CSV table of N, CA and C in Angstrom, one decimal:
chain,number,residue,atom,x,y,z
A,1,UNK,N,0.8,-1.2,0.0
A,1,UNK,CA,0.0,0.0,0.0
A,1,UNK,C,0.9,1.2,0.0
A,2,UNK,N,0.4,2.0,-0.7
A,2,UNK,CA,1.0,3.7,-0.7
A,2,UNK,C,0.6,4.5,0.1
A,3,UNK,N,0.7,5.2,0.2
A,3,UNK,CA,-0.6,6.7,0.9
A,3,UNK,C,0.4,8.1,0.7
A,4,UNK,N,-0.1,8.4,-0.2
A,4,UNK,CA,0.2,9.7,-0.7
A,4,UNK,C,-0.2,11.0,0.0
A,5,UNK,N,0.4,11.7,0.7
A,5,UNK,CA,-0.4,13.0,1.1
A,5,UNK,C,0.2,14.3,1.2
A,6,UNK,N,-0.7,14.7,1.2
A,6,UNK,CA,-0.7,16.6,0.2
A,6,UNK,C,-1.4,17.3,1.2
A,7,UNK,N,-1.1,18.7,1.5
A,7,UNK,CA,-2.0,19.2,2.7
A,7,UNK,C,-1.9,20.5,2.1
A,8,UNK,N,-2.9,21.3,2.2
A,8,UNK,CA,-2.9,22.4,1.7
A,8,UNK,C,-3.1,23.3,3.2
A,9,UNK,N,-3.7,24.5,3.4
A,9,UNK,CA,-3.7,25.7,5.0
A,9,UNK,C,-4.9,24.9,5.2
A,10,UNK,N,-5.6,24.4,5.0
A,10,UNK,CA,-6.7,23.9,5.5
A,10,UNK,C,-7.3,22.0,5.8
A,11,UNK,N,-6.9,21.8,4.9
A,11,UNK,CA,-6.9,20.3,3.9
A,11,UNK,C,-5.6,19.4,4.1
A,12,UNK,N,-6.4,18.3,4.5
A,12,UNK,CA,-4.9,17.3,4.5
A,12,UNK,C,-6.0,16.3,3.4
A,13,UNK,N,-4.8,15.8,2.2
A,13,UNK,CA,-5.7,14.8,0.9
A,13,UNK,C,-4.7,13.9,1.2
A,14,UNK,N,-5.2,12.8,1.0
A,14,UNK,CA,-4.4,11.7,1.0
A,14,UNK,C,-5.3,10.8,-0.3
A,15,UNK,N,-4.1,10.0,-1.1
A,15,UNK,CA,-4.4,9.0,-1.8
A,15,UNK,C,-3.8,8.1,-1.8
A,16,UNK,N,-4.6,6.5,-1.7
A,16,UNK,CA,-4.5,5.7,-1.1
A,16,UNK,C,-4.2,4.5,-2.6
A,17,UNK,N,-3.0,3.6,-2.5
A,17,UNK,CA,-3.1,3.0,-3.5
A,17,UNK,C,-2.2,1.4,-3.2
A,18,UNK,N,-3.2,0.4,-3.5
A,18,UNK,CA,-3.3,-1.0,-3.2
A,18,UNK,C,-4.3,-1.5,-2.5
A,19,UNK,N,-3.7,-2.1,-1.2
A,19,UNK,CA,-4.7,-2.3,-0.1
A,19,UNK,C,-4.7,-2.3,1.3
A,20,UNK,N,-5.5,-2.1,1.7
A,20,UNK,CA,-5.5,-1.7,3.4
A,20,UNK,C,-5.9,-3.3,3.7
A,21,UNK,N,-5.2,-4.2,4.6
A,21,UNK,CA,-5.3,-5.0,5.3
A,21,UNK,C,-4.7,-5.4,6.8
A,22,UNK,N,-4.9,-6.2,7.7
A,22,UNK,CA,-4.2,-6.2,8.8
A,22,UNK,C,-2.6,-5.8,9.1
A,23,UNK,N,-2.4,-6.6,8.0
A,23,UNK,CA,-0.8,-6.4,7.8
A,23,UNK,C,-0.3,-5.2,7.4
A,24,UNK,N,-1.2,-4.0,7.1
A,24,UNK,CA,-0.3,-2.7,7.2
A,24,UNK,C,-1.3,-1.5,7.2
A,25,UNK,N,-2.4,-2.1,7.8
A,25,UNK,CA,-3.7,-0.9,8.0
A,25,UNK,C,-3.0,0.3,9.2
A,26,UNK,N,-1.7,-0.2,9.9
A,26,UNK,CA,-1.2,1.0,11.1
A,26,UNK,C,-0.5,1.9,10.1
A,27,UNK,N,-0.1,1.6,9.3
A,27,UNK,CA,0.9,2.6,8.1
A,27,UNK,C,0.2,3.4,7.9
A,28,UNK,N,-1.2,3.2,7.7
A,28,UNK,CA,-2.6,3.9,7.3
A,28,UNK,C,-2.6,5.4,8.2
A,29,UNK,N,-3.1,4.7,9.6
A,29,UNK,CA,-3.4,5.4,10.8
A,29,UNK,C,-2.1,6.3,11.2
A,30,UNK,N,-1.0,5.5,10.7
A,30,UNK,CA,-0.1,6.9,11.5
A,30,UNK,C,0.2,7.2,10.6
A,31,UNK,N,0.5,7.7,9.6
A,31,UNK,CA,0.7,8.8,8.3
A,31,UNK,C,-0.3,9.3,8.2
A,32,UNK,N,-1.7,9.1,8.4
A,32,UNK,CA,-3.0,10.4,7.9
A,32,UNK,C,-2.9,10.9,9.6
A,33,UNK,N,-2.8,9.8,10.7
A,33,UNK,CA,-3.2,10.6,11.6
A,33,UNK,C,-2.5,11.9,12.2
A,34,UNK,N,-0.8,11.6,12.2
A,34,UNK,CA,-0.1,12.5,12.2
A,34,UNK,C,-0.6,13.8,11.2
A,35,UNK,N,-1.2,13.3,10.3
A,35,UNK,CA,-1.7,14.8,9.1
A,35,UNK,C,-2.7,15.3,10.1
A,36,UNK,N,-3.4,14.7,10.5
A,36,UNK,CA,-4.8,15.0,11.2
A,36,UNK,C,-4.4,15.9,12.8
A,37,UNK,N,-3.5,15.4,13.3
A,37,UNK,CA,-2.8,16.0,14.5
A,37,UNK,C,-2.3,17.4,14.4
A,38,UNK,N,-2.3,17.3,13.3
A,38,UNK,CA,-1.0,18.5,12.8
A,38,UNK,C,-2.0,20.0,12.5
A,39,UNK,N,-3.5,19.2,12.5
A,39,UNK,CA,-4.3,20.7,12.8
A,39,UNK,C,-5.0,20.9,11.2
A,40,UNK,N,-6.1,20.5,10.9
A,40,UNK,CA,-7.1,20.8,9.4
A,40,UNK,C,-8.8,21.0,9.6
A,41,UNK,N,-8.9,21.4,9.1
A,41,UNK,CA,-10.7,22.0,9.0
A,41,UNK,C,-11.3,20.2,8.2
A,42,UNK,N,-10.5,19.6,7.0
A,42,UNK,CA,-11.1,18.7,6.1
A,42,UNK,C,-9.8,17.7,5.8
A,43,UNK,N,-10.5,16.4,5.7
A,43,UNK,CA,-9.7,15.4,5.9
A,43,UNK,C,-10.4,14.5,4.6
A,44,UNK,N,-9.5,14.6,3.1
A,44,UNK,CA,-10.1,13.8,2.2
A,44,UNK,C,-9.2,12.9,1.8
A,45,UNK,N,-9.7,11.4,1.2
A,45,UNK,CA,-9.2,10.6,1.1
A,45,UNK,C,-9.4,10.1,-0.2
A,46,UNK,N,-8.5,9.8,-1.1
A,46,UNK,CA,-9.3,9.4,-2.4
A,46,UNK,C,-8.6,8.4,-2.4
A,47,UNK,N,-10.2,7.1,-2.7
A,47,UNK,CA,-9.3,5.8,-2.6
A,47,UNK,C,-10.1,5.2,-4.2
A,48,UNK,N,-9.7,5.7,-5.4
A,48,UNK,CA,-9.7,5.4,-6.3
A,48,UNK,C,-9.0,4.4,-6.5
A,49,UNK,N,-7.5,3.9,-6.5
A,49,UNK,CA,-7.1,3.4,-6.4
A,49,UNK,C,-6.8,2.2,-5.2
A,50,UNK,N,-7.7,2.1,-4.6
A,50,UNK,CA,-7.8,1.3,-3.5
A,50,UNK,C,-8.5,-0.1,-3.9
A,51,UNK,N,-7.5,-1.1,-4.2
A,51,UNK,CA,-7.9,-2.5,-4.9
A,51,UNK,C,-8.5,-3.5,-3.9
A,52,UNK,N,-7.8,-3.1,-2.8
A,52,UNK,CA,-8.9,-4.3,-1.7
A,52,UNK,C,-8.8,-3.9,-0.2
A,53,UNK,N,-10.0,-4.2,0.5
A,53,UNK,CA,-9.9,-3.7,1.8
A,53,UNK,C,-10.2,-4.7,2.5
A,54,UNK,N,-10.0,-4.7,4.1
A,54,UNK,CA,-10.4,-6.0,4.8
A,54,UNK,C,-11.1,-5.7,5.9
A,55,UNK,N,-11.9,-6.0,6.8
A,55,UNK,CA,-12.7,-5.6,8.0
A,55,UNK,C,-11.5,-5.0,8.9
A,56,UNK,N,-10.1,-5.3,8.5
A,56,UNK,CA,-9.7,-4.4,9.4
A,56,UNK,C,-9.4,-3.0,8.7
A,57,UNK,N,-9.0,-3.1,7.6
A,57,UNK,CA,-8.4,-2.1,7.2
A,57,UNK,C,-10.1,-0.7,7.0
A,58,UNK,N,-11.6,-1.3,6.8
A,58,UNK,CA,-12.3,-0.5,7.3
A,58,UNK,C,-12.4,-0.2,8.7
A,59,UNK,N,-11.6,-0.5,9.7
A,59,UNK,CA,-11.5,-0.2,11.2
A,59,UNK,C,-10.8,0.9,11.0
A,60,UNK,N,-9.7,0.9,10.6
A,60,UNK,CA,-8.0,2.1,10.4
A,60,UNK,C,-9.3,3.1,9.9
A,61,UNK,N,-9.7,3.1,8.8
A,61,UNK,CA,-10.9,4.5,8.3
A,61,UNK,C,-11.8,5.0,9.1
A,62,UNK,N,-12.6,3.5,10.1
A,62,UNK,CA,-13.5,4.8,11.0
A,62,UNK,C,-12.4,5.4,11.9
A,63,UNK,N,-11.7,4.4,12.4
A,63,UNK,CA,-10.6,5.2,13.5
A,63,UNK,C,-10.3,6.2,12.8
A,64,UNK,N,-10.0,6.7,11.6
A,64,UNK,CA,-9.0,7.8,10.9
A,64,UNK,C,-10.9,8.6,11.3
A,65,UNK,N,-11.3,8.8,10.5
A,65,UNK,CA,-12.6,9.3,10.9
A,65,UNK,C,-13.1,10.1,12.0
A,66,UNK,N,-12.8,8.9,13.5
A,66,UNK,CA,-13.0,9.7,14.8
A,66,UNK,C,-11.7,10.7,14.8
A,67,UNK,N,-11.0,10.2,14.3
A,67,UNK,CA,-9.6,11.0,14.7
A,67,UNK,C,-9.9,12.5,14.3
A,68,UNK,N,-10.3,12.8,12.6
A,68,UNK,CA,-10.6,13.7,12.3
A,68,UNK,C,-11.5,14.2,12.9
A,69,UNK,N,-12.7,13.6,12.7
A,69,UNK,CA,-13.7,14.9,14.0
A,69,UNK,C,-13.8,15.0,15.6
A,70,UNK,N,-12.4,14.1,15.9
A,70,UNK,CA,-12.3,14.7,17.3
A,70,UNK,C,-10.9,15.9,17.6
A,71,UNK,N,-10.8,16.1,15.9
A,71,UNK,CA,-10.0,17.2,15.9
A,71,UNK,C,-10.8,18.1,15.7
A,72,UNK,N,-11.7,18.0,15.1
A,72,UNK,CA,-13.0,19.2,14.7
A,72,UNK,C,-12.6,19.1,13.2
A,73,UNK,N,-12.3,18.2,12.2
A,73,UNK,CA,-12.1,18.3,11.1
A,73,UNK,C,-13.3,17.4,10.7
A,74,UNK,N,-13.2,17.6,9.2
A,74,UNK,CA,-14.5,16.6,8.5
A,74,UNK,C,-13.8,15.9,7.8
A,75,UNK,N,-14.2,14.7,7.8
A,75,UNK,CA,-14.0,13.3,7.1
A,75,UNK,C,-14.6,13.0,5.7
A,76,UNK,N,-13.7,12.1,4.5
A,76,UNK,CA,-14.9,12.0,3.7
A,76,UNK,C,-13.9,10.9,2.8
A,77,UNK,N,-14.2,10.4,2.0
A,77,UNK,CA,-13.3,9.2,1.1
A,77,UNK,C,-14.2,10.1,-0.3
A,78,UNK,N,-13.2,9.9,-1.8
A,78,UNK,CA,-14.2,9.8,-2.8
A,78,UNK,C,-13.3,9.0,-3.2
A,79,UNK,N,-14.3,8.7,-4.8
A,79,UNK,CA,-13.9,8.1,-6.1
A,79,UNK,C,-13.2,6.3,-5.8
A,80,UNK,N,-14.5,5.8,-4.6
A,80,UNK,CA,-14.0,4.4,-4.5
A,80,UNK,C,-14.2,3.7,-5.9
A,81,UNK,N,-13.6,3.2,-6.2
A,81,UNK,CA,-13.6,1.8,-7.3
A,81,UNK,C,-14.7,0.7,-6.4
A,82,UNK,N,-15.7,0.6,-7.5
A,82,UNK,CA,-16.6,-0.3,-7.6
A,82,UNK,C,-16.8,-1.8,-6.6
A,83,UNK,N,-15.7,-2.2,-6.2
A,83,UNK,CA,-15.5,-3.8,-5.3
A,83,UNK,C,-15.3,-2.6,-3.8
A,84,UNK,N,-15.1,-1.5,-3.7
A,84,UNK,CA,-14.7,-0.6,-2.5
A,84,UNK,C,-15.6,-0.2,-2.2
A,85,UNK,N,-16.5,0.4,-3.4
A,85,UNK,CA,-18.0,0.7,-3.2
A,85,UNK,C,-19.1,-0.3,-2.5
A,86,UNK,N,-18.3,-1.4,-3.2
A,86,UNK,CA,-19.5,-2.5,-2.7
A,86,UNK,C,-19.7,-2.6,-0.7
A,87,UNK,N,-18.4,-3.0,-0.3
A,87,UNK,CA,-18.0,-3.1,0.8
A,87,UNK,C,-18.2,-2.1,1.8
A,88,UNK,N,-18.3,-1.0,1.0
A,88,UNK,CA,-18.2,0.1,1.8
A,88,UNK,C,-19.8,0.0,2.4
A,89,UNK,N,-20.7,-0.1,1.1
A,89,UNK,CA,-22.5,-0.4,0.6
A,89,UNK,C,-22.6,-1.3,2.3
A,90,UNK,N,-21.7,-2.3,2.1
A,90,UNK,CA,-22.5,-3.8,2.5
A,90,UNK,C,-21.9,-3.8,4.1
A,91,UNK,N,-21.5,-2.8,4.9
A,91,UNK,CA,-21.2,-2.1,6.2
A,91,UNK,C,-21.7,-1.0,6.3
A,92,UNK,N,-22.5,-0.5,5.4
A,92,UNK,CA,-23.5,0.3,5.6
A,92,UNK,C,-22.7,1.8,6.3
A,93,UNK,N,-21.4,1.9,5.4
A,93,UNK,CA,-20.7,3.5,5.6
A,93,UNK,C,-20.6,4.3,4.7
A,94,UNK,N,-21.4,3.8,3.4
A,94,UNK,CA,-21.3,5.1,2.7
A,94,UNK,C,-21.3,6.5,2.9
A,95,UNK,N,-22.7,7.0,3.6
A,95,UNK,CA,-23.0,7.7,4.1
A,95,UNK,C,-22.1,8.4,5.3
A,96,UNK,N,-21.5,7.7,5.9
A,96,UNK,CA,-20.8,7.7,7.3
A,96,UNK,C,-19.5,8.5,6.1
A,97,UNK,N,-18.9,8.3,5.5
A,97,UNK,CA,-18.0,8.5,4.8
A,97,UNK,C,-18.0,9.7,3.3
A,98,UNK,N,-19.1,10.1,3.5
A,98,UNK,CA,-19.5,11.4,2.6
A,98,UNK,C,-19.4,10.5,1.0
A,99,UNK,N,-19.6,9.5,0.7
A,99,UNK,CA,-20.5,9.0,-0.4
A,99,UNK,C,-21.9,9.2,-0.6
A,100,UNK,N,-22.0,9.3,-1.6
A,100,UNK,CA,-23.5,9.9,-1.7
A,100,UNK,C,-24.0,8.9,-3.2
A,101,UNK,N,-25.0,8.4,-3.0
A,101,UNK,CA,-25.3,7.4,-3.8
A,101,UNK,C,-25.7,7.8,-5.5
C-alpha cells in the first residue's frame, strides 16, 4: 500500500493506493493521523485506487474518521472503485464516509 499526502492551509488529501489489510492498516493510521494532529478544518481521502480492503483495514478508516472529527475536522473518502464501493454499501458507511449514492 502507498498513501500519498498533500496538505494544503486547510486540507490534508491523501491517496491511497493498493490495499488496506491487517498487515499494514497501522501505516494507514499513523501517516494520515499525524496529518490529522497537525491541525485541518477537512480530511479527504481518495481511494480510487484502493484494490482491496479488509474488516480491518475498514477499522483504520472509522478510526481515521473519529480522529478527524475529534480534531473538529471533517471526514470524507471519494472516487472508491466499484468492489470498494461494494463493501463500503454492505457495512453500511457510505454515508458515514460522505459518499452519496
Amino acid at each position: 500500500m502507498d498513501v500519498i499526502i498533500s496538505r494544503t492551509a486547510n486540507t490534508l488529501a491523501a491517496t491511497i493506493d493498493g490495499e488496506i489489510d491487517a498487515a499494514n492498516g497501522h501505516v494507514l493510521t499513523t501517516k494520515i493521523g499525524r496529518g490529522i494532529a497537525g491541525g485541518v478544518d477537512e480530511v479527504v481521502i481518495d481511494v480510487a485506487k484502493l484494490e482491496f480492503i479488509d474488516s480491518s483495514g475498514i477499522s483504520r478508516l472509522v478510526e481515521l474518521r473519529q480522529m478527524a472529527l475529534d480534531a473538529g475536522a471533517t471526514f470524507r473518502l471519494t472516487h472508491p472503485a466499484p468492489n470498494v464501493r461494494r463493501v463500503l454499501e454492505i457495512t453500511g458507511l457510505l454515508a458515514t464516509f460522505g459518499i452519496h449514492e
